[in-house]
Amino acid sequence: MSPWIVNTLIVLAAFIGMECVAWIAHKYLMHGALWFLHHDHHQRDDGDFFEKNDYFFAIFATPGILCLLFGVNQGFNHFFWIGLGITIYGFTYFLVHDIFIHQRFKMFRNTDSVYLKAIRRAHKMHHKHLGKHQGECFGMLWVPLKYFREAKNTASK
C-alpha cells in the first residue's frame, strides 16, 4: 500500500481515536478527579476570557506535540502522523467548542447545517447540568442521533 494512503489512514485513525479519548477524559477525568479545573466551564459568570478549564488545552496538546517531535526526529515515522491527527483534532475541537459553540470569538454564530445544530444542542444539554454528576453528551463531534433528528425537525419547520 502506498505510504501516502497509510499515513492518511494513520492521521484519520488518530483523529477518530481522539474523539474517544476526549469522551472518556471528559466523563471520567473532567467530571471526576479533575473537576476542580473543569467546574468553572459549567458555572462561568465572572466575565473573564480565560478559565481554569483552558489548562486542558495544554494537557491534551502535549501528546500531539511529543508525537510530532519524536516523529520528525525519526524521519517522519508513524508517530509524526499520529501527532498530526491529534493536532488536527485539537484544532477542530477549538473551532467547534470554543468558537462555534461557546462563541469565545464572535464568529460562526448562525448555521443551517443539521450536523452543527445537533452538536450545539447536545453541548447545551451537557451544560444544563451545572454540577459534577448527572452529565450527558460528553463527546464533541459524535453525539446521539436524537440531536440530529431534533435539528433536522427544526430545520424543516
mmCIF file of C-alpha atoms in Angstrom, residues 95 99-101 103 105-111 116 120:
data_model
loop_
_atom_site.group_PDB
_atom_site.id
_atom_site.type_symbol
_atom_site.label_atom_id
_atom_site.label_comp_id
_atom_site.label_asym_id
_atom_site.label_seq_id
_atom_site.Cartn_x
_atom_site.Cartn_y
_atom_site.Cartn_z
ATOM 1 C CA LEU A 95 -13.086 25.647 16.326
ATOM 2 C CA ILE A 99 -15.550 29.381 18.649
ATOM 3 C CA PHE A 100 -18.767 27.841 17.305
ATOM 4 C CA ILE A 101 -20.481 26.624 20.487
ATOM 5 C CA GLN A 103 -18.626 31.955 20.957
ATOM 6 C CA PHE A 105 -14.732 34.764 19.374
ATOM 7 C CA LYS A 106 -17.868 36.158 17.792
ATOM 8 C CA MET A 107 -17.732 34.140 14.576
ATOM 9 C CA PHE A 108 -19.785 31.355 13.023
ATOM 10 C CA ARG A 109 -22.916 32.241 15.001
ATOM 11 C CA ASN A 110 -25.533 31.056 12.548
ATOM 12 C CA THR A 111 -25.725 27.840 10.590
ATOM 13 C CA LEU A 116 -23.630 21.662 13.555
ATOM 14 C CA ARG A 120 -24.585 22.708 19.526
#
